[in-house]
């Protein structure tokens, strides 16, 4: 006995999506992709790059903020390469260094090779390096102790009085001798045996203006600097990209599924 059968099967799911998409009948899914990309993935990555504490695979870490370049790169790194695809990316070298980590290195050669380096009366190169400090509670940079902030906010503003040919300043006062944050390097640190000559906040000035106040210290490095000074220890990789994926994956899926269900319902194909 021969059997003749006809089967009714659901067409390839990708073909259904492609057909609906080509007819512009997936408005809810499109909006879900946009919202997941911009309001969740991009926003979360910007938060992590701004120095908040990041949870990842049972642990936590925090990235150091040097400038706003990494965050700006993420803000600019947005595109929609496919009809239902959103992408957030970063071209920041600082961001790439955070992901890959850094080997221990001597920072003096690169600093002294800067075009901003000068030649002293002794014929040796030197450069003055600024360090910015956050106020208590800051999540975007290392925060100074409240005791130091109480002193710093009482300083008058320091201002640039001339930029050419040589920049000059009108100083509004500095934090005097203070050993807070002073470090001595030991263990596996490449600068082991070296101790800072001053505390981290000694010499701090207040710059900017009301509503845009910055607290800065300046340190000088020269060819005569101690060979063990300005040595950066090994920096372990911090998987900020993977943390974003891990911490947004379920929400992204739920947002897109809900959008697609609405589109199916609107097309009379079921859904809620």
GROMACS .gro file of C-alpha atoms in nm:
model
  272
    1UNK     CA    1   0.000   0.000   0.000
    2UNK     CA    2   0.149   0.328  -0.104
    3UNK     CA    3   0.100   0.640   0.101
    4UNK     CA    4   0.065   0.984  -0.043
    5UNK     CA    5   0.102   1.258   0.215
    6UNK     CA    6   0.104   1.632   0.227
    7UNK     CA    7   0.275   1.803   0.517
    8UNK     CA    8   0.201   2.145   0.651
    9UNK     CA    9   0.512   2.298   0.810
   10UNK     CA   10   0.607   2.634   0.950
   11UNK     CA   11   0.828   2.804   0.689
   12UNK     CA   12   1.183   2.885   0.792
   13UNK     CA   13   1.164   3.132   1.078
   14UNK     CA   14   1.423   3.357   0.918
   15UNK     CA   15   1.205   3.381   0.608
   16UNK     CA   16   0.908   3.492   0.819
   17UNK     CA   17   1.116   3.763   0.981
   18UNK     CA   18   1.259   3.872   0.646
   19UNK     CA   19   0.915   3.889   0.486
   20UNK     CA   20   0.761   4.088   0.768
   21UNK     CA   21   1.065   4.314   0.786
   22UNK     CA   22   1.063   4.387   0.413
   23UNK     CA   23   0.702   4.492   0.442
   24UNK     CA   24   0.790   4.724   0.730
   25UNK     CA   25   0.563   4.523   0.955
   26UNK     CA   26   0.800   4.490   1.251
   27UNK     CA   27   0.781   4.838   1.405
   28UNK     CA   28   0.780   4.709   1.763
   29UNK     CA   29   1.080   4.483   1.703
   30UNK     CA   30   1.270   4.765   1.535
   31UNK     CA   31   1.205   4.995   1.829
   32UNK     CA   32   1.304   4.719   2.074
   33UNK     CA   33   1.637   4.675   1.894
   34UNK     CA   34   1.696   5.050   1.900
   35UNK     CA   35   1.608   5.077   2.269
   36UNK     CA   36   1.818   4.775   2.365
   37UNK     CA   37   2.115   4.915   2.174
   38UNK     CA   38   2.098   5.276   2.292
   39UNK     CA   39   1.914   5.278   2.623
   40UNK     CA   40   2.062   4.960   2.765
   41UNK     CA   41   2.387   4.842   2.603
   42UNK     CA   42   2.537   5.183   2.523
   43UNK     CA   43   2.416   5.340   2.849
   44UNK     CA   44   2.556   5.052   3.056
   45UNK     CA   45   2.894   5.062   2.880
   46UNK     CA   46   2.919   5.438   2.938
   47UNK     CA   47   2.847   5.386   3.308
   48UNK     CA   48   3.117   5.121   3.339
   49UNK     CA   49   3.370   5.335   3.150
   50UNK     CA   50   3.289   5.625   3.383
   51UNK     CA   51   3.432   5.442   3.683
   52UNK     CA   52   3.133   5.284   3.860
   53UNK     CA   53   3.183   4.948   4.030
   54UNK     CA   54   3.127   4.666   3.777
   55UNK     CA   55   2.992   4.322   3.869
   56UNK     CA   56   3.124   4.039   3.653
   57UNK     CA   57   3.114   3.660   3.694
   58UNK     CA   58   3.086   3.672   4.071
   59UNK     CA   59   3.349   3.944   4.122
   60UNK     CA   60   3.376   4.319   4.091
   61UNK     CA   61   3.617   4.568   3.941
   62UNK     CA   62   3.637   4.938   3.862
   63UNK     CA   63   3.817   5.108   3.572
   64UNK     CA   64   4.036   5.411   3.622
   65UNK     CA   65   3.929   5.727   3.443
   66UNK     CA   66   4.213   5.924   3.282
   67UNK     CA   67   4.017   6.153   3.049
   68UNK     CA   68   3.673   6.153   2.895
   69UNK     CA   69   3.809   6.008   2.569
   70UNK     CA   70   3.693   5.651   2.637
   71UNK     CA   71   3.337   5.758   2.722
   72UNK     CA   72   3.319   5.990   2.420
   73UNK     CA   73   3.429   5.702   2.197
   74UNK     CA   74   3.140   5.488   2.322
   75UNK     CA   75   2.895   5.776   2.278
   76UNK     CA   76   3.010   5.815   1.917
   77UNK     CA   77   3.033   5.439   1.857
   78UNK     CA   78   2.674   5.365   1.756
   79UNK     CA   79   2.549   5.217   1.431
   80UNK     CA   80   2.273   4.998   1.290
   81UNK     CA   81   2.442   4.785   1.022
   82UNK     CA   82   2.142   4.559   0.959
   83UNK     CA   83   1.769   4.606   0.937
   84UNK     CA   84   1.723   4.458   1.284
   85UNK     CA   85   2.075   4.490   1.421
   86UNK     CA   86   2.222   4.752   1.653
   87UNK     CA   87   2.588   4.781   1.746
   88UNK     CA   88   2.786   4.979   2.002
   89UNK     CA   89   3.163   5.002   1.958
   90UNK     CA   90   3.466   5.190   2.085
   91UNK     CA   91   3.786   5.294   1.907
   92UNK     CA   92   3.948   5.418   2.228
   93UNK     CA   93   4.309   5.313   2.285
   94UNK     CA   94   4.254   5.357   2.659
   95UNK     CA   95   3.953   5.126   2.640
   96UNK     CA   96   4.154   4.866   2.448
   97UNK     CA   97   4.430   4.885   2.711
   98UNK     CA   98   4.174   4.823   2.986
   99UNK     CA   99   4.051   4.511   2.805
  100UNK     CA  100   4.398   4.369   2.733
  101UNK     CA  101   4.582   4.487   3.045
  102UNK     CA  102   4.932   4.632   3.040
  103UNK     CA  103   5.276   4.498   3.110
  104UNK     CA  104   5.495   4.668   3.368
  105UNK     CA  105   5.683   4.958   3.214
  106UNK     CA  106   5.895   5.265   3.278
  107UNK     CA  107   5.681   5.569   3.194
  108UNK     CA  108   5.970   5.819   3.184
  109UNK     CA  109   6.085   5.764   2.821
  110UNK     CA  110   5.739   5.827   2.676
  111UNK     CA  111   5.670   6.126   2.901
  112UNK     CA  112   6.004   6.288   2.817
  113UNK     CA  113   5.946   6.227   2.446
  114UNK     CA  114   5.634   6.445   2.460
  115UNK     CA  115   5.648   6.770   2.258
  116UNK     CA  116   5.554   6.945   2.584
  117UNK     CA  117   5.882   6.841   2.746
  118UNK     CA  118   6.132   7.122   2.807
  119UNK     CA  119   6.506   7.154   2.855
  120UNK     CA  120   6.623   7.273   3.196
  121UNK     CA  121   6.920   7.501   3.268
  122UNK     CA  122   7.121   7.183   3.332
  123UNK     CA  123   7.053   7.064   2.978
  124UNK     CA  124   6.828   6.781   3.093
  125UNK     CA  125   6.472   6.718   2.970
  126UNK     CA  126   6.180   6.753   3.209
  127UNK     CA  127   5.802   6.766   3.196
  128UNK     CA  128   5.535   6.858   3.449
  129UNK     CA  129   5.252   6.605   3.471
  130UNK     CA  130   4.906   6.711   3.603
  131UNK     CA  131   4.691   6.477   3.812
  132UNK     CA  132   4.322   6.544   3.869
  133UNK     CA  133   4.152   6.432   4.192
  134UNK     CA  134   3.784   6.362   4.252
  135UNK     CA  135   3.580   6.500   4.536
  136UNK     CA  136   3.442   6.264   4.805
  137UNK     CA  137   3.177   6.035   4.656
  138UNK     CA  138   3.303   6.073   4.300
  139UNK     CA  139   3.243   5.769   4.080
  140UNK     CA  140   3.441   5.892   3.779
  141UNK     CA  141   3.787   5.924   3.935
  142UNK     CA  142   3.974   5.842   4.253
  143UNK     CA  143   3.823   6.053   4.530
  144UNK     CA  144   4.029   6.249   4.779
  145UNK     CA  145   3.962   6.207   5.153
  146UNK     CA  146   3.706   6.443   5.304
  147UNK     CA  147   3.975   6.599   5.523
  148UNK     CA  148   4.175   6.696   5.216
  149UNK     CA  149   3.866   6.823   5.034
  150UNK     CA  150   3.776   7.043   5.330
  151UNK     CA  151   4.113   7.213   5.292
  152UNK     CA  152   4.112   7.227   4.912
  153UNK     CA  153   3.770   7.389   4.870
  154UNK     CA  154   3.884   7.681   5.086
  155UNK     CA  155   4.163   7.766   4.840
  156UNK     CA  156   4.120   8.053   4.598
  157UNK     CA  157   4.104   7.965   4.229
  158UNK     CA  158   4.436   7.941   4.044
  159UNK     CA  159   4.423   8.086   3.695
  160UNK     CA  160   4.630   8.101   3.377
  161UNK     CA  161   4.744   8.460   3.327
  162UNK     CA  162   4.938   8.411   3.003
  163UNK     CA  163   4.972   8.120   2.764
  164UNK     CA  164   5.231   8.250   2.517
  165UNK     CA  165   5.523   8.230   2.480
  166UNK     CA  166   5.545   8.067   2.825
  167UNK     CA  167   5.237   7.983   3.028
  168UNK     CA  168   5.220   8.167   3.359
  169UNK     CA  169   4.976   8.132   3.647
  170UNK     CA  170   4.825   8.326   3.931
  171UNK     CA  171   4.817   8.070   4.211
  172UNK     CA  172   4.529   8.079   4.456
  173UNK     CA  173   4.708   7.881   4.723
  174UNK     CA  174   4.812   7.519   4.770
  175UNK     CA  175   4.769   7.244   5.024
  176UNK     CA  176   5.082   7.252   5.235
  177UNK     CA  177   5.302   6.962   5.341
  178UNK     CA  178   5.091   6.650   5.378
  179UNK     CA  179   5.187   6.281   5.369
  180UNK     CA  180   4.835   6.152   5.298
  181UNK     CA  181   4.850   5.882   5.030
  182UNK     CA  182   5.230   5.863   5.032
  183UNK     CA  183   5.345   5.525   4.901
  184UNK     CA  184   5.646   5.297   4.922
  185UNK     CA  185   5.664   5.027   4.656
  186UNK     CA  186   5.751   4.671   4.746
  187UNK     CA  187   5.689   4.314   4.635
  188UNK     CA  188   5.665   4.246   4.262
  189UNK     CA  189   5.633   4.615   4.175
  190UNK     CA  190   5.907   4.715   3.922
  191UNK     CA  191   5.970   5.024   4.131
  192UNK     CA  192   6.021   4.822   4.451
  193UNK     CA  193   6.233   5.010   4.701
  194UNK     CA  194   6.120   5.355   4.589
  195UNK     CA  195   5.920   5.583   4.821
  196UNK     CA  196   5.729   5.890   4.712
  197UNK     CA  197   5.890   6.213   4.822
  198UNK     CA  198   5.555   6.374   4.911
  199UNK     CA  199   5.199   6.276   4.985
  200UNK     CA  200   4.951   6.232   4.702
  201UNK     CA  201   4.771   6.561   4.768
  202UNK     CA  202   5.056   6.789   4.872
  203UNK     CA  203   5.064   7.101   4.657
  204UNK     CA  204   4.703   7.063   4.538
  205UNK     CA  205   4.545   7.367   4.374
  206UNK     CA  206   4.187   7.459   4.287
  207UNK     CA  207   4.128   7.549   3.922
  208UNK     CA  208   3.838   7.626   3.691
  209UNK     CA  209   3.548   7.822   3.832
  210UNK     CA  210   3.223   7.792   4.025
  211UNK     CA  211   3.033   7.486   3.900
  212UNK     CA  212   3.336   7.361   3.707
  213UNK     CA  213   3.591   7.325   3.983
  214UNK     CA  214   3.890   7.095   3.935
  215UNK     CA  215   4.145   6.990   4.194
  216UNK     CA  216   4.493   6.928   4.057
  217UNK     CA  217   4.841   6.835   4.168
  218UNK     CA  218   5.151   6.861   3.951
  219UNK     CA  219   5.455   6.634   3.956
  220UNK     CA  220   5.776   6.677   3.761
  221UNK     CA  221   5.966   6.398   3.588
  222UNK     CA  222   6.309   6.453   3.438
  223UNK     CA  223   6.611   6.267   3.307
  224UNK     CA  224   6.750   6.298   3.659
  225UNK     CA  225   6.450   6.129   3.823
  226UNK     CA  226   6.519   5.821   4.032
  227UNK     CA  227   6.540   5.515   3.800
  228UNK     CA  228   6.275   5.341   4.012
  229UNK     CA  229   6.033   5.631   4.005
  230UNK     CA  230   5.754   5.653   3.748
  231UNK     CA  231   5.748   5.275   3.710
  232UNK     CA  232   5.405   5.135   3.629
  233UNK     CA  233   5.327   4.788   3.766
  234UNK     CA  234   5.153   4.519   3.564
  235UNK     CA  235   4.786   4.604   3.513
  236UNK     CA  236   4.557   4.305   3.485
  237UNK     CA  237   4.291   4.298   3.211
  238UNK     CA  238   3.947   4.422   3.307
  239UNK     CA  239   3.679   4.263   3.085
  240UNK     CA  240   3.449   4.563   3.065
  241UNK     CA  241   3.299   4.459   2.729
  242UNK     CA  242   3.219   4.108   2.851
  243UNK     CA  243   3.069   4.255   3.169
  244UNK     CA  244   2.834   4.469   2.961
  245UNK     CA  245   2.726   4.163   2.761
  246UNK     CA  246   2.682   3.947   3.072
  247UNK     CA  247   2.482   4.208   3.261
  248UNK     CA  248   2.251   4.312   2.977
  249UNK     CA  249   2.201   3.984   2.787
  250UNK     CA  250   1.873   3.879   2.954
  251UNK     CA  251   1.720   4.226   2.936
  252UNK     CA  252   1.814   4.265   2.569
  253UNK     CA  253   1.656   3.929   2.487
  254UNK     CA  254   1.338   4.013   2.680
  255UNK     CA  255   1.302   4.354   2.516
  256UNK     CA  256   1.335   4.212   2.163
  257UNK     CA  257   1.108   3.914   2.234
  258UNK     CA  258   0.838   4.145   2.368
  259UNK     CA  259   0.868   4.369   2.064
  260UNK     CA  260   0.843   4.073   1.827
  261UNK     CA  261   0.541   3.931   2.011
  262UNK     CA  262   0.364   4.264   1.962
  263UNK     CA  263   0.445   4.257   1.591
  264UNK     CA  264   0.316   3.900   1.556
  265UNK     CA  265  -0.004   3.995   1.732
  266UNK     CA  266  -0.047   4.299   1.510
  267UNK     CA  267   0.002   4.075   1.202
  268UNK     CA  268  -0.257   3.828   1.328
  269UNK     CA  269   0.002   3.556   1.383
  270UNK     CA  270  -0.051   3.511   1.754
  271UNK     CA  271   0.142   3.659   2.042
  272UNK     CA  272   0.023   3.867   2.335
   0.00000   0.00000   0.00000
